[in-house]
């Protein structure tokens, strides 16, 4: 034993370095502070007067600080306003939405004051954003009295453009709102505003005026040639809608004086600019989510889209918003469906004439989320994306490629089906939208056994050779025709897209028989090898309780029969097609639509304010501090880990006691408010649900996601017909739109 002790190698001890964050140059400190969350930035500012002076003297820090997960409140409003002074677009958007819906700013906000603040922030946001977007928040319908906050914001923005120098985006927003009215006088006024915005350099307004002129001079060849040249000038801007419209004209043979090689070069440049979506790396950022949860969410949104008769572009744009948000902001399981329905609200307001109202969005989740939560999530999504909602999607490139290839309707429907199936899988994130669209067109022509599935002119116009799209084509075939669809917690197969494209309107393309995978591989000269995870026929179904545990699938015929009754929302905000409020009032029973004197009858669709369990964070500064205080007691886990890593850079490299996991655990110990969370059952666990006293399935605590309403059937749940939902808050139970009054909505089913 003594001999073993003599031969033992002495353990090297790690010594704390004397170099830390205090010794770093100011330039390096600024790089550390830039882009910090607002909560952490103000905690660092409170540590020492040195940091306070450094942060206050550099406005660029406030222009880059982000407010992810934070919402304006009386405790932090001054810090939001400080970021607004330095053109922080995220703070501008959140403050504008908060004042518009009177959410979180004050308890007794008046419409006149809030509308003035909202218009100020919206005009500022339009001047900073490359894409006009604020009009979707204040678009009609408005209250009949005209005193709602939306109408007042519109009038303030309109007066601002008349009296002061405004951006072309603000003028476009005014024109867009006026164009949504059926009044002929307002339609004419809208065209005047479109012309003003076009003259000030708005490409979106120039596209609208171009389309209007094109419809009037359709039969004149000379005007047609000149119009293509005008559209080409507008396409020099980065507006994707203008470019797609121009290339659609090119695909129809309207070259506008250019040669075929020049046209091919222009289109190939757009294709090359398409970048991979990155969804395959999403779950490195999202530790609490997985691909199956996202699959179920998208499957649900497909049926919401079908139920509301939305365009495919609305669905594709909503999914892109969800993915881009998840790549930037960590999200909990309980908020995943809130993210999905809020993205649908935004995209329906942006792209559709009929919209999903905020109250309807909360109702579609069966009261799982309150009206105020939807408002905050809408503001959060738009703020995180900096107002850039409309981005190129797979469907945009698909329509372009179908026009270039001159495909028939069956081929186009089959390609749309394949493209929509890619929305379910994160594996396609390593490909660009243009690559996925090219693979869908190529595979569709192969499955229909058409000659020359990828003609030579497609290679010239797109820049894609067959060898370039073979990997994505094989993955597309496997996901759509080889691998089985995901199943929920009751072993019900999720087939919303396949059911949708099995209808006669889409020529039943999802029912067609296709070749075998080995036959496709032999035709393409590829090796027929399936991965171990390529098929799950013999595996256990994935038990996921995303939607309500009482969820029952309907066949497509029954869904179509109930869709007409579900399209109309039983709430105050209706589409322009509109229904008489008196009829709605009589059918809704005791529900009151009066909010006289508040000025918010067109905006606040639910009574009362949301009860927030979490305490509001107050970012008070300590100006009198001259000595350093314990940083670990103020910063969050991520920031403290970064500072701790800088602090131990000079430790002995041979030490076996220091590791990344040690740093993380040490930071977790010092991080305030850090609690050990119980790990719930895994997604594949058999214990993801239980049978309650009523004999119905309900999820276990800590299961994958909270139960929500099944909108597939288009009917209210049994617990909504006289029984309280367990997720309805106390304020919602007292609301006039509570579960008691939903008994009167049985006419919808």
XYZ file of C-alpha atoms in Angstrom:
749
model
C 0.000 0.000 0.000
C 2.839 2.407 0.858
C 4.546 1.534 -2.424
C 1.376 2.356 -4.356
C 1.173 5.725 -2.630
C 4.789 6.478 -3.574
C 4.190 5.626 -7.227
C 1.004 7.704 -7.464
C 1.352 10.594 -9.916
C 0.761 13.923 -8.191
C -2.424 15.597 -9.328
C -2.024 18.956 -10.990
C -4.051 21.702 -9.383
C -5.757 24.323 -11.487
C -5.028 27.808 -10.310
C -7.378 30.655 -10.922
C -6.013 33.103 -13.436
C -5.418 36.682 -12.403
C -6.717 37.761 -15.798
C -10.497 38.201 -15.993
C -13.120 40.351 -17.645
C -11.960 43.428 -15.755
C -8.569 43.240 -17.461
C -9.905 42.946 -21.010
C -9.602 45.946 -23.333
C -12.719 48.027 -23.782
C -13.046 46.902 -27.403
C -13.281 43.281 -26.273
C -15.718 44.165 -23.507
C -17.938 45.917 -26.043
C -17.928 42.783 -28.187
C -19.024 40.764 -25.159
C -21.787 43.216 -24.311
C -23.076 43.631 -27.881
C -26.125 41.504 -28.525
C -26.698 40.525 -24.893
C -30.274 40.100 -23.701
C -31.638 43.283 -22.181
C -31.941 41.670 -18.763
C -28.270 40.667 -18.746
C -27.052 43.943 -20.211
C -28.626 45.950 -17.408
C -27.338 43.491 -14.828
C -23.812 44.018 -16.156
C -24.419 47.765 -16.119
C -25.298 47.559 -12.424
C -22.098 45.728 -11.510
C -19.701 48.675 -11.576
C -19.509 52.275 -12.674
C -16.890 51.302 -15.254
C -19.374 49.067 -17.039
C -22.131 51.643 -16.609
C -20.093 54.374 -18.300
C -18.957 52.013 -21.049
C -22.502 50.923 -21.892
C -23.994 54.410 -21.685
C -21.340 55.934 -23.915
C -21.813 53.410 -26.739
C -25.230 53.701 -28.389
C -24.470 50.759 -30.682
C -24.995 48.424 -27.725
C -28.583 49.597 -27.292
C -29.252 49.262 -31.018
C -28.251 45.568 -30.950
C -29.589 44.461 -27.572
C -32.439 42.008 -27.981
C -35.604 41.646 -25.950
C -36.370 38.003 -26.739
C -38.985 36.714 -24.333
C -39.506 40.135 -22.751
C -42.620 42.268 -23.082
C -43.064 45.985 -22.320
C -44.390 46.710 -18.841
C -44.385 49.688 -16.456
C -41.212 48.316 -14.849
C -39.115 48.066 -18.013
C -40.789 50.501 -20.392
C -38.076 53.133 -19.946
C -35.443 50.659 -21.143
C -37.533 49.747 -24.181
C -37.846 53.453 -24.943
C -34.102 53.900 -24.586
C -33.525 51.147 -27.151
C -36.080 52.825 -29.419
C -34.023 56.028 -29.351
C -31.148 54.075 -30.892
C -33.356 52.507 -33.612
C -33.685 49.054 -32.077
C -36.397 47.649 -34.337
C -37.309 44.810 -31.985
C -38.110 47.240 -29.172
C -40.001 49.493 -31.602
C -42.248 46.677 -32.826
C -43.030 45.377 -29.353
C -43.872 48.812 -28.011
C -46.113 49.496 -31.017
C -48.039 46.236 -30.597
C -48.284 46.716 -26.822
C -49.816 50.175 -27.222
C -52.108 49.018 -30.043
C -53.710 46.250 -27.992
C -53.165 47.986 -24.625
C -51.303 44.887 -23.507
C -48.887 45.194 -20.606
C -48.313 48.967 -20.817
C -50.995 50.279 -18.473
C -54.220 49.176 -16.892
C -56.271 52.224 -17.887
C -54.829 53.086 -21.306
C -56.988 55.348 -23.432
C -57.406 54.801 -27.144
C -56.416 58.361 -28.075
C -53.070 58.216 -26.251
C -52.310 54.627 -27.268
C -53.136 55.247 -30.929
C -50.777 58.240 -30.987
C -47.959 56.153 -29.513
C -48.687 53.220 -31.819
C -48.618 55.332 -34.981
C -45.318 56.897 -33.882
C -43.675 53.514 -33.393
C -45.175 51.985 -36.537
C -43.938 54.863 -38.711
C -40.491 54.459 -37.190
C -40.540 50.697 -37.768
C -41.509 51.144 -41.423
C -38.577 53.491 -41.944
C -36.167 50.815 -40.643
C -37.649 47.651 -42.166
C -37.025 46.735 -45.824
C -40.512 45.221 -46.104
C -43.819 46.972 -45.216
C -45.581 44.997 -42.512
C -47.337 47.197 -39.921
C -50.514 47.367 -41.986
C -51.347 43.776 -41.040
C -51.826 44.845 -37.404
C -54.337 47.616 -38.175
C -56.119 46.170 -41.196
C -59.933 46.002 -41.145
C -62.389 44.919 -39.848
C -62.808 47.839 -37.469
C -65.589 48.682 -35.048
C -68.753 50.128 -36.532
C -68.430 53.327 -34.472
C -64.974 54.025 -35.909
C -63.524 54.730 -32.454
C -61.349 51.638 -32.201
C -57.615 52.028 -31.805
C -56.874 50.532 -35.237
C -58.866 53.172 -37.077
C -57.278 55.940 -35.023
C -53.780 54.621 -35.729
C -54.556 54.543 -39.447
C -55.748 58.163 -39.393
C -52.649 59.245 -37.459
C -50.316 57.516 -39.930
C -52.233 59.048 -42.814
C -51.952 62.546 -41.340
C -48.272 61.962 -40.643
C -47.632 61.184 -44.317
C -49.482 64.336 -45.375
C -47.684 66.718 -43.045
C -44.191 65.235 -42.614
C -41.629 63.425 -44.706
C -42.477 59.722 -44.488
C -41.009 56.533 -45.837
C -42.441 54.874 -48.924
C -43.285 51.825 -46.783
C -45.633 53.897 -44.610
C -47.387 55.186 -47.736
C -47.728 51.635 -48.996
C -49.314 50.581 -45.681
C -51.930 53.318 -46.003
C -52.682 52.285 -49.585
C -52.908 48.609 -48.618
C -55.399 49.281 -45.838
C -57.575 51.432 -48.123
C -57.551 48.721 -50.799
C -59.136 46.250 -48.361
C -62.398 48.212 -48.361
C -65.109 47.549 -50.940
C -65.929 51.249 -51.212
C -65.154 52.503 -54.719
C -63.997 55.887 -53.422
C -61.506 54.236 -51.071
C -60.293 51.982 -53.862
C -59.527 55.059 -55.958
C -57.813 56.728 -53.008
C -55.765 53.582 -52.490
C -54.443 53.746 -56.064
C -53.434 57.362 -55.484
C -51.448 56.354 -52.407
C -49.901 53.440 -54.317
C -48.729 55.911 -56.936
C -47.246 58.197 -54.259
C -45.424 55.299 -52.652
C -44.167 54.139 -56.048
C -42.836 57.602 -56.817
C -40.952 57.526 -53.498
C -39.278 54.223 -54.429
C -41.505 51.485 -52.988
C -41.132 48.337 -55.146
C -44.259 46.785 -53.614
C -46.357 49.796 -54.594
C -44.739 49.838 -58.047
C -45.824 46.214 -58.529
C -49.435 47.063 -57.691
C -49.512 50.029 -60.072
C -47.872 47.894 -62.752
C -50.517 45.174 -62.412
C -53.256 47.795 -62.600
C -51.799 49.278 -65.781
C -51.240 45.802 -67.219
C -54.922 44.929 -66.822
C -55.945 48.078 -68.702
C -53.481 47.673 -71.614
C -53.671 43.922 -72.034
C -54.338 43.985 -75.799
C -51.682 46.497 -76.822
C -48.382 44.725 -77.780
C -46.413 47.964 -77.583
C -47.618 48.707 -74.070
C -46.929 45.100 -73.092
C -43.304 45.383 -74.199
C -42.885 48.643 -72.320
C -44.531 47.238 -69.198
C -42.021 44.344 -69.041
C -39.211 46.872 -69.163
C -40.828 48.869 -66.348
C -41.210 45.721 -64.280
C -37.561 44.889 -64.892
C -36.559 48.254 -63.448
C -38.599 47.561 -60.317
C -37.005 44.110 -59.996
C -33.602 45.694 -59.400
C -34.790 46.042 -55.811
C -34.692 43.044 -53.482
C -38.492 42.611 -53.468
C -39.117 38.910 -54.039
C -42.698 39.422 -55.263
C -41.534 41.732 -58.056
C -38.856 39.287 -59.176
C -41.238 36.336 -59.192
C -43.768 38.319 -61.217
C -41.067 39.306 -63.723
C -39.810 35.741 -64.099
C -43.371 34.511 -64.528
C -43.627 36.828 -67.529
C -40.320 35.480 -68.818
C -41.574 31.904 -68.498
C -44.561 32.808 -70.685
C -42.295 34.084 -73.458
C -42.532 37.798 -72.638
C -38.815 38.613 -72.744
C -39.165 42.397 -72.989
C -36.387 42.771 -75.563
C -33.864 40.454 -73.876
C -32.407 37.300 -75.350
C -32.941 33.782 -74.028
C -29.408 33.489 -72.530
C -29.939 36.776 -70.684
C -33.237 35.543 -69.275
C -31.641 32.261 -68.217
C -28.853 34.129 -66.441
C -31.346 36.273 -64.508
C -33.385 33.284 -63.318
C -30.320 31.212 -62.440
C -29.051 34.098 -60.293
C -32.269 33.994 -58.267
C -31.938 30.216 -57.885
C -28.341 30.525 -56.730
C -29.348 33.100 -54.123
C -31.556 30.500 -52.423
C -29.810 29.218 -49.298
C -30.411 26.113 -47.144
C -33.148 26.652 -44.590
C -31.172 25.169 -41.702
C -34.061 23.337 -40.055
C -31.924 20.207 -39.790
C -29.865 21.999 -37.117
C -32.879 23.432 -35.317
C -32.837 21.106 -32.343
C -29.315 22.010 -31.329
C -30.965 25.282 -30.277
C -34.268 23.794 -29.111
C -33.371 21.426 -26.294
C -36.987 20.923 -25.180
C -38.402 20.103 -28.614
C -37.886 17.398 -31.200
C -38.776 16.655 -34.800
C -41.908 14.692 -33.890
C -43.413 17.656 -32.052
C -42.807 19.894 -35.035
C -44.309 17.233 -37.340
C -47.534 17.157 -35.343
C -47.721 20.952 -35.234
C -47.370 21.291 -39.021
C -49.905 18.501 -39.581
C -52.389 20.440 -37.441
C -51.692 23.690 -39.288
C -52.344 21.938 -42.608
C -55.868 21.120 -41.497
C -56.391 24.632 -40.147
C -55.349 25.901 -43.579
C -57.736 23.506 -45.282
C -60.531 24.388 -42.889
C -60.171 28.122 -43.595
C -59.627 27.578 -47.348
C -56.325 29.440 -47.260
C -53.867 29.450 -50.119
C -50.878 27.101 -50.024
C -48.581 30.125 -49.882
C -50.046 31.080 -46.505
C -49.155 27.662 -45.107
C -45.634 27.687 -46.551
C -44.984 31.215 -45.279
C -46.285 30.345 -41.806
C -44.028 27.289 -41.579
C -41.033 29.370 -42.669
C -41.859 31.911 -39.939
C -42.043 29.129 -37.354
C -38.730 27.614 -38.413
C -36.921 30.946 -38.557
C -38.234 31.823 -35.104
C -37.180 28.473 -33.650
C -33.697 28.938 -35.086
C -33.374 32.208 -33.179
C -35.381 31.845 -29.992
C -35.605 28.869 -27.582
C -39.215 27.804 -27.099
C -40.854 25.596 -24.509
C -43.104 22.680 -25.298
C -46.131 24.411 -23.837
C -45.718 27.380 -26.206
C -45.132 25.424 -29.414
C -48.753 25.414 -30.521
C -49.097 29.060 -29.488
C -46.214 29.788 -31.860
C -47.918 27.862 -34.661
C -51.343 29.465 -34.438
C -49.824 32.938 -33.995
C -47.780 32.466 -37.170
C -50.976 31.512 -38.998
C -52.668 34.677 -37.711
C -49.793 36.806 -39.021
C -49.611 35.146 -42.441
C -53.375 35.150 -42.939
C -53.402 38.892 -42.285
C -50.506 39.333 -44.701
C -51.679 37.158 -47.597
C -55.400 36.445 -47.290
C -58.593 38.417 -47.589
C -60.248 36.308 -44.907
C -58.212 36.208 -41.699
C -57.889 34.318 -38.455
C -58.781 36.791 -35.724
C -56.900 36.801 -32.457
C -59.964 35.677 -30.559
C -60.552 32.887 -33.064
C -56.938 31.778 -32.693
C -57.401 31.444 -28.938
C -60.696 29.633 -29.522
C -59.100 27.171 -31.938
C -56.793 26.051 -29.148
C -59.833 25.387 -26.960
C -58.849 27.977 -24.378
C -55.363 26.566 -23.847
C -54.014 30.041 -24.599
C -55.628 33.336 -23.675
C -56.225 36.266 -26.000
C -53.380 38.214 -24.392
C -50.938 35.360 -24.915
C -51.694 35.299 -28.633
C -51.162 39.073 -28.828
C -47.773 38.811 -27.159
C -46.662 35.898 -29.322
C -47.660 37.769 -32.487
C -45.568 40.727 -31.390
C -42.733 38.408 -30.391
C -42.623 36.675 -33.793
C -42.700 39.877 -35.818
C -40.113 41.522 -33.533
C -37.682 38.592 -33.624
C -37.967 38.431 -37.437
C -37.613 42.252 -37.627
C -40.791 42.495 -39.684
C -39.446 40.321 -42.538
C -42.317 37.861 -42.735
C -42.447 37.252 -46.459
C -39.402 35.304 -47.640
C -38.941 32.987 -50.663
C -40.553 29.600 -50.068
C -40.487 26.242 -51.818
C -43.869 27.048 -53.347
C -42.525 30.239 -54.971
C -39.787 28.354 -56.796
C -42.154 25.485 -57.548
C -44.566 27.724 -59.439
C -41.673 29.248 -61.382
C -40.254 25.854 -62.348
C -43.681 24.522 -63.331
C -44.125 27.482 -65.666
C -40.678 26.966 -67.157
C -41.307 23.250 -67.690
C -44.866 23.870 -68.996
C -46.288 21.017 -66.924
C -49.926 19.933 -66.971
C -52.320 20.236 -64.024
C -51.767 16.703 -62.731
C -47.999 17.168 -62.660
C -48.372 20.504 -60.909
C -50.702 19.061 -58.256
C -48.328 16.152 -57.670
C -45.390 18.546 -57.330
C -47.374 20.678 -54.861
C -48.167 17.548 -52.855
C -44.489 16.588 -52.693
C -43.469 20.125 -51.784
C -46.047 20.282 -49.000
C -44.868 16.955 -47.601
C -41.391 18.429 -47.150
C -42.827 20.872 -44.605
C -43.234 17.989 -42.162
C -39.601 16.900 -42.090
C -36.617 18.818 -40.770
C -34.260 16.642 -42.838
C -34.948 18.836 -45.862
C -33.441 21.828 -44.063
C -30.014 21.044 -45.489
C -31.425 21.849 -48.945
C -32.441 25.242 -50.282
C -36.079 25.961 -51.243
C -35.033 26.087 -54.902
C -33.419 22.632 -54.705
C -36.504 21.130 -53.067
C -38.770 22.699 -55.702
C -36.608 21.407 -58.556
C -36.590 17.911 -57.028
C -40.394 17.970 -56.650
C -40.909 18.907 -60.308
C -38.335 16.351 -61.465
C -39.788 13.534 -59.347
C -43.355 14.355 -60.412
C -42.466 14.044 -64.086
C -40.655 10.774 -63.414
C -43.565 9.268 -61.479
C -45.928 10.163 -64.308
C -43.445 8.587 -66.753
C -43.069 11.678 -68.876
C -40.375 11.935 -71.529
C -37.372 14.068 -70.589
C -38.301 14.700 -66.921
C -35.600 17.389 -66.704
C -35.214 18.957 -70.168
C -32.080 20.746 -71.280
C -33.699 24.170 -71.089
C -34.415 23.567 -67.370
C -30.691 23.027 -66.845
C -30.040 26.293 -68.639
C -32.639 28.328 -66.738
C -32.161 26.878 -63.246
C -28.496 25.921 -63.249
C -29.410 22.501 -61.829
C -28.200 19.356 -63.542
C -29.875 16.039 -62.820
C -26.941 14.928 -60.706
C -27.405 18.006 -58.508
C -30.962 17.141 -57.487
C -30.713 13.335 -57.242
C -29.949 13.255 -53.460
C -32.909 15.480 -52.630
C -35.118 13.543 -55.057
C -34.341 10.218 -53.380
C -34.948 11.707 -49.930
C -38.232 13.146 -51.168
C -39.385 9.786 -52.513
C -38.457 7.986 -49.312
C -40.277 10.449 -47.056
C -43.410 10.554 -49.179
C -43.783 6.951 -50.359
C -41.487 4.649 -48.351
C -41.521 5.763 -44.743
C -44.831 5.551 -42.896
C -46.430 8.671 -41.537
C -46.057 9.599 -37.892
C -48.679 8.389 -35.430
C -50.021 10.185 -32.396
C -50.363 8.864 -28.854
C -53.410 6.764 -29.836
C -51.667 5.228 -32.851
C -53.729 7.377 -35.208
C -51.773 8.114 -38.366
C -51.247 11.808 -39.110
C -52.084 12.152 -42.785
C -53.533 15.635 -43.191
C -51.590 16.390 -46.379
C -52.308 13.032 -47.979
C -55.986 13.350 -47.145
C -56.069 16.830 -48.612
C -54.528 15.782 -51.918
C -56.725 12.699 -52.160
C -59.678 14.916 -53.103
C -60.906 15.248 -56.653
C -59.975 18.946 -56.651
C -56.345 17.840 -56.688
C -56.970 14.924 -59.068
C -56.344 12.466 -56.184
C -52.591 12.600 -56.719
C -51.844 11.219 -53.250
C -53.682 7.982 -54.137
C -51.758 7.216 -57.290
C -49.562 4.139 -57.446
C -45.867 4.840 -57.797
C -42.825 2.810 -58.713
C -40.699 1.065 -56.138
C -37.756 2.775 -54.548
C -35.302 0.311 -56.072
C -36.728 0.981 -59.521
C -36.278 4.724 -59.045
C -32.693 4.218 -57.904
C -31.905 2.092 -60.939
C -33.382 4.716 -63.253
C -31.266 7.416 -61.648
C -28.167 5.247 -61.460
C -28.066 5.550 -57.667
C -27.390 2.861 -55.111
C -30.559 1.425 -53.597
C -29.692 1.556 -49.929
C -32.173 2.452 -47.214
C -30.977 3.733 -43.874
C -31.883 1.903 -40.730
C -34.310 4.684 -39.836
C -35.849 4.935 -43.302
C -38.829 2.780 -42.418
C -40.732 2.321 -39.192
C -43.196 -0.333 -40.245
C -42.035 -2.763 -37.579
C -41.182 -0.160 -34.974
C -43.327 1.121 -32.156
C -45.499 4.091 -33.108
C -44.370 7.412 -31.688
C -46.652 8.230 -28.761
C -47.220 11.970 -28.948
C -49.997 13.812 -27.149
C -49.630 17.146 -28.930
C -53.300 17.547 -29.681
C -56.147 16.740 -27.399
C -56.077 13.193 -26.017
C -59.695 12.919 -27.193
C -58.603 13.662 -30.768
C -60.462 11.670 -33.394
C -59.624 11.764 -37.050
C -62.351 12.330 -39.599
C -62.228 11.230 -43.135
C -61.980 13.947 -45.759
C -65.634 13.780 -46.787
C -66.802 14.474 -43.243
C -64.238 17.241 -42.871
C -65.453 18.885 -46.070
C -69.034 18.660 -44.849
C -68.207 20.528 -41.634
C -65.765 23.012 -43.131
C -68.405 25.487 -44.252
C -69.690 25.886 -40.733
C -66.210 26.347 -39.303
C -64.988 28.982 -41.753
C -67.174 31.650 -40.179
C -65.839 32.788 -36.824
C -68.439 33.506 -34.109
C -66.643 36.605 -32.874
C -66.696 40.344 -33.313
C -63.919 40.577 -35.895
C -65.243 39.095 -39.126
C -63.980 39.072 -42.655
C -65.102 41.634 -45.163
C -67.722 39.261 -46.444
C -69.190 39.975 -43.012
C -72.274 38.910 -41.126
C -74.862 41.021 -39.385
C -73.903 41.662 -35.783
C -77.510 41.424 -34.757
C -77.709 37.886 -36.098
C -74.520 36.940 -34.302
C -75.716 38.522 -31.095
C -78.930 36.554 -31.195
C -77.085 33.303 -31.812
C -74.442 33.925 -29.193
C -76.997 34.398 -26.443
C -75.889 36.658 -23.633
C -72.585 37.711 -25.211
C -72.235 41.490 -25.247
C -70.339 43.363 -27.920
C -70.557 46.725 -26.195
C -67.479 48.482 -24.958
C -68.759 52.025 -25.244
C -66.283 54.736 -24.422
C -63.233 52.500 -24.327
C -62.187 53.017 -27.930
C -61.098 49.386 -28.164
C -64.201 47.591 -29.364
C -62.390 46.656 -32.580
C -59.214 45.520 -30.847
C -59.800 44.053 -27.417
C -61.669 40.904 -28.264
C -61.737 39.573 -24.728
C -62.570 41.229 -21.479
C -60.089 41.676 -18.693
C -56.346 41.452 -18.684
C -54.252 38.343 -18.629
C -53.149 37.134 -15.234
C -49.403 36.724 -15.442
C -47.914 34.320 -12.944
C -44.341 35.300 -13.576
C -43.131 38.439 -11.875
C -42.342 41.455 -14.023
C -38.644 42.074 -14.269
C -37.476 45.511 -13.262
C -34.177 46.751 -14.621
C -33.263 49.279 -11.940
C -29.719 50.583 -12.067
C -27.370 51.131 -9.167
C -25.585 54.327 -10.034
C -23.825 54.581 -6.716
C -21.802 51.375 -7.080
C -18.072 51.892 -7.400
C -16.831 48.531 -6.189
C -17.451 45.304 -8.087
C -20.215 43.103 -6.807
C -20.745 39.423 -7.356
C -21.485 39.068 -11.087
C -22.824 35.557 -10.672
C -25.717 36.791 -8.558
C -27.011 39.042 -11.327
C -26.431 37.382 -14.685
C -28.267 34.623 -16.433
C -26.770 31.202 -17.075
C -25.566 31.875 -20.626
C -23.895 35.211 -19.848
C -22.281 33.965 -16.628
C -20.952 30.891 -18.429
C -19.365 33.093 -21.080
C -17.730 35.362 -18.484
C -16.624 32.366 -16.439
C -15.042 30.844 -19.543
C -13.071 34.061 -20.109
C -12.045 34.040 -16.478
C -10.385 30.602 -16.647
C -8.681 30.870 -20.029
C -5.223 30.762 -18.455
C -5.786 27.693 -16.310
C -3.388 24.791 -16.556
C -4.220 22.909 -19.761
C -3.219 19.595 -18.166
C -5.805 19.883 -15.466
C -8.438 17.188 -15.495
C -10.837 19.106 -13.248
C -11.968 21.746 -15.715
C -14.382 20.934 -18.549
C -17.252 22.495 -20.378
C -19.728 20.486 -18.374
C -18.091 21.696 -15.162
C -18.390 25.275 -16.316
C -22.029 24.817 -17.182
C -22.811 23.141 -13.891
C -20.889 25.773 -11.966
C -22.715 28.526 -13.792
C -26.001 26.808 -13.087
C -25.202 26.772 -9.379
C -24.584 30.516 -9.296
C -27.324 31.496 -11.742
C -30.255 33.147 -9.936
C -33.613 31.525 -10.193
C -32.208 28.295 -11.593
C -34.283 25.335 -10.539
C -33.903 21.698 -11.219
C -36.767 20.662 -13.401
C -38.182 17.200 -13.271
C -37.664 15.302 -16.438
C -40.968 14.163 -17.831
C -41.470 11.025 -19.836
C -39.619 10.857 -23.104
C -41.510 11.287 -26.379
C -41.433 7.585 -26.965
C -42.580 6.688 -23.468
C -45.636 4.529 -23.073
C -46.604 6.526 -19.974
C -47.371 9.699 -21.892
C -51.069 9.571 -20.970
C -53.416 8.089 -18.385
C -57.113 7.333 -17.969
C -58.867 9.837 -15.750
C -61.961 9.415 -13.609
C -64.238 10.182 -16.535
C -62.836 7.291 -18.538
C -61.046 9.560 -20.999
C -57.397 9.815 -21.861
C -55.428 12.706 -20.428
C -51.674 13.383 -20.576
C -49.425 12.646 -17.644
C -47.600 15.469 -15.942
C -44.524 16.430 -17.920
C -45.750 14.834 -21.122
C -44.683 16.125 -24.496
C -47.200 18.926 -25.012
C -50.366 20.244 -23.461
C -53.671 19.029 -24.893
C -55.492 21.446 -27.165
C -58.631 21.453 -29.208
C -58.890 19.149 -32.175
C -59.991 21.370 -35.052
C -59.947 18.553 -37.575
C -63.540 17.631 -36.878
C -64.613 21.269 -36.735
C -66.623 20.671 -33.576
C -66.332 21.787 -30.003
C -65.104 19.353 -27.428
C -67.468 17.781 -24.970
C -65.718 19.653 -22.173
C -66.494 22.907 -24.021
C -70.193 22.175 -23.874
C -70.781 22.844 -20.226
C -67.531 21.596 -18.657
C -64.581 23.733 -17.706
C -61.324 23.135 -19.527
C -58.502 22.512 -17.098
C -56.258 25.035 -18.827
C -58.763 27.913 -18.700
C -57.596 30.592 -16.291
C -59.742 32.038 -13.541
C -60.194 35.260 -15.494
C -61.367 33.309 -18.536
C -63.945 31.483 -16.440
C -65.405 34.846 -15.464
C -65.328 36.097 -19.056
C -68.523 36.444 -21.010
C -66.944 34.247 -23.654
C -66.324 31.487 -21.123
C -67.215 27.874 -21.528
C -70.748 28.469 -20.199
C -71.715 30.537 -23.238
C -70.163 28.137 -25.740
C -73.238 25.967 -25.382
C -74.960 28.470 -27.658
C -72.415 27.830 -30.421
C -73.651 24.348 -31.258
C -74.955 25.663 -34.565
C -71.344 25.591 -35.784
C -71.051 21.816 -35.573
